[in-house]
Coordinates of C-alpha atoms in Angstrom, one line a residue:
P22 CA -70.3 -56.5 85.2
F23 CA -71.4 -52.9 85.5
I24 CA -73.5 -53.1 82.3
R25 CA -75.7 -55.9 83.8
R26 CA -76.8 -53.4 86.4
W27 CA -77.8 -50.8 83.9
D28 CA -81.6 -50.1 83.9
V29 CA -82.5 -48.0 81.1
S30 CA -86.2 -48.4 82.0
S31 CA -85.6 -46.1 84.9
G32 CA -86.0 -42.9 82.8
S33 CA -84.4 -40.8 80.1
E34 CA -81.4 -39.7 82.4
A35 CA -80.2 -43.4 82.5
M36 CA -80.8 -43.7 78.8
E37 CA -78.8 -40.5 78.1
S38 CA -76.1 -41.8 80.2
L39 CA -75.9 -45.1 78.5
E40 CA -75.9 -43.2 75.2
R41 CA -73.1 -41.0 76.4
M42 CA -71.0 -44.1 77.5
T43 CA -71.5 -46.0 74.1
E44 CA -70.3 -42.9 72.3
R45 CA -67.2 -42.8 74.4
V46 CA -66.6 -46.4 74.0
D47 CA -67.1 -46.0 70.1
F48 CA -64.5 -43.2 70.2
N49 CA -62.0 -45.3 72.1
H50 CA -62.7 -48.3 69.9
R51 CA -61.9 -46.1 66.7
R52 CA -58.7 -45.0 68.4
V53 CA -57.6 -48.5 69.4
Q54 CA -58.3 -49.7 65.8
R55 CA -56.2 -47.0 64.5
N56 CA -53.3 -47.8 66.8
L57 CA -53.7 -51.6 65.9
V58 CA -53.5 -50.6 62.3
T59 CA -50.3 -48.6 62.8
L60 CA -48.8 -51.4 64.8
R61 CA -49.6 -54.0 62.2
R62 CA -48.1 -51.8 59.4
L63 CA -44.9 -51.2 61.4
L64 CA -44.4 -54.8 62.1
N65 CA -45.0 -55.9 58.5
D66 CA -48.4 -57.6 59.2
Y67 CA -46.7 -59.4 62.0
A68 CA -44.6 -61.4 59.6
V69 CA -41.8 -63.4 61.4
P70 CA -38.5 -62.8 59.8
E71 CA -36.4 -65.9 59.4
D72 CA -33.5 -64.9 61.5
V73 CA -35.2 -63.9 64.8
C74 CA -35.0 -65.7 68.2
E75 CA -38.1 -67.6 69.7
T76 CA -39.0 -64.6 71.9
Y77 CA -39.4 -62.2 69.1
K78 CA -41.6 -64.8 67.2
A79 CA -43.7 -65.2 70.3
V80 CA -44.1 -61.4 70.8
L81 CA -45.2 -61.2 67.1
H82 CA -47.8 -64.0 67.5
G83 CA -48.9 -62.4 70.8
L84 CA -49.4 -59.2 69.2
A85 CA -51.5 -60.7 66.4
D86 CA -53.6 -62.4 69.0
V87 CA -54.2 -59.3 70.9
E88 CA -55.4 -57.5 67.7
S89 CA -57.6 -60.5 67.0
D90 CA -59.0 -60.7 70.6
T91 CA -59.5 -56.8 70.7
R92 CA -61.4 -56.8 67.4
Q93 CA -63.8 -59.6 68.8
H94 CA -64.3 -57.7 72.0
Q95 CA -65.1 -54.5 70.2
Y96 CA -67.5 -56.4 67.9
I97 CA -69.3 -58.0 70.8
E98 CA -69.7 -54.7 72.5
A99 CA -70.8 -52.8 69.5
Q100 CA -73.0 -55.2 67.7
V101 CA -74.4 -57.4 70.5
L102 CA -74.0 -55.9 74.0
F103 CA -75.0 -52.3 73.5
P104 CA -77.9 -52.8 71.0
K105 CA -79.3 -55.3 73.4
I106 CA -79.2 -52.9 76.2
L107 CA -80.8 -50.1 74.0
Q108 CA -83.7 -52.3 73.2
K109 CA -84.7 -52.4 76.9
E110 CA -86.0 -48.8 76.8

């Protein structure tokens, strides 16, 4: 991935660029989190009604999985990946 090629030891310009990128990623994470909260609220916490078809059930389960995977991805980026890169300086 692109982030593996990032060399913050090459100077302050690279470091500033990385910091700007992490700020954009953080902004996008917060926006996605708000959207996921809205989606969960609109879909009653992905509770499956009794009288729905299997496709509807699968969609709700899939959306719950997407939310979980997205949160895990965001956590890894914010708490593991970026701090590790920023330590290289």
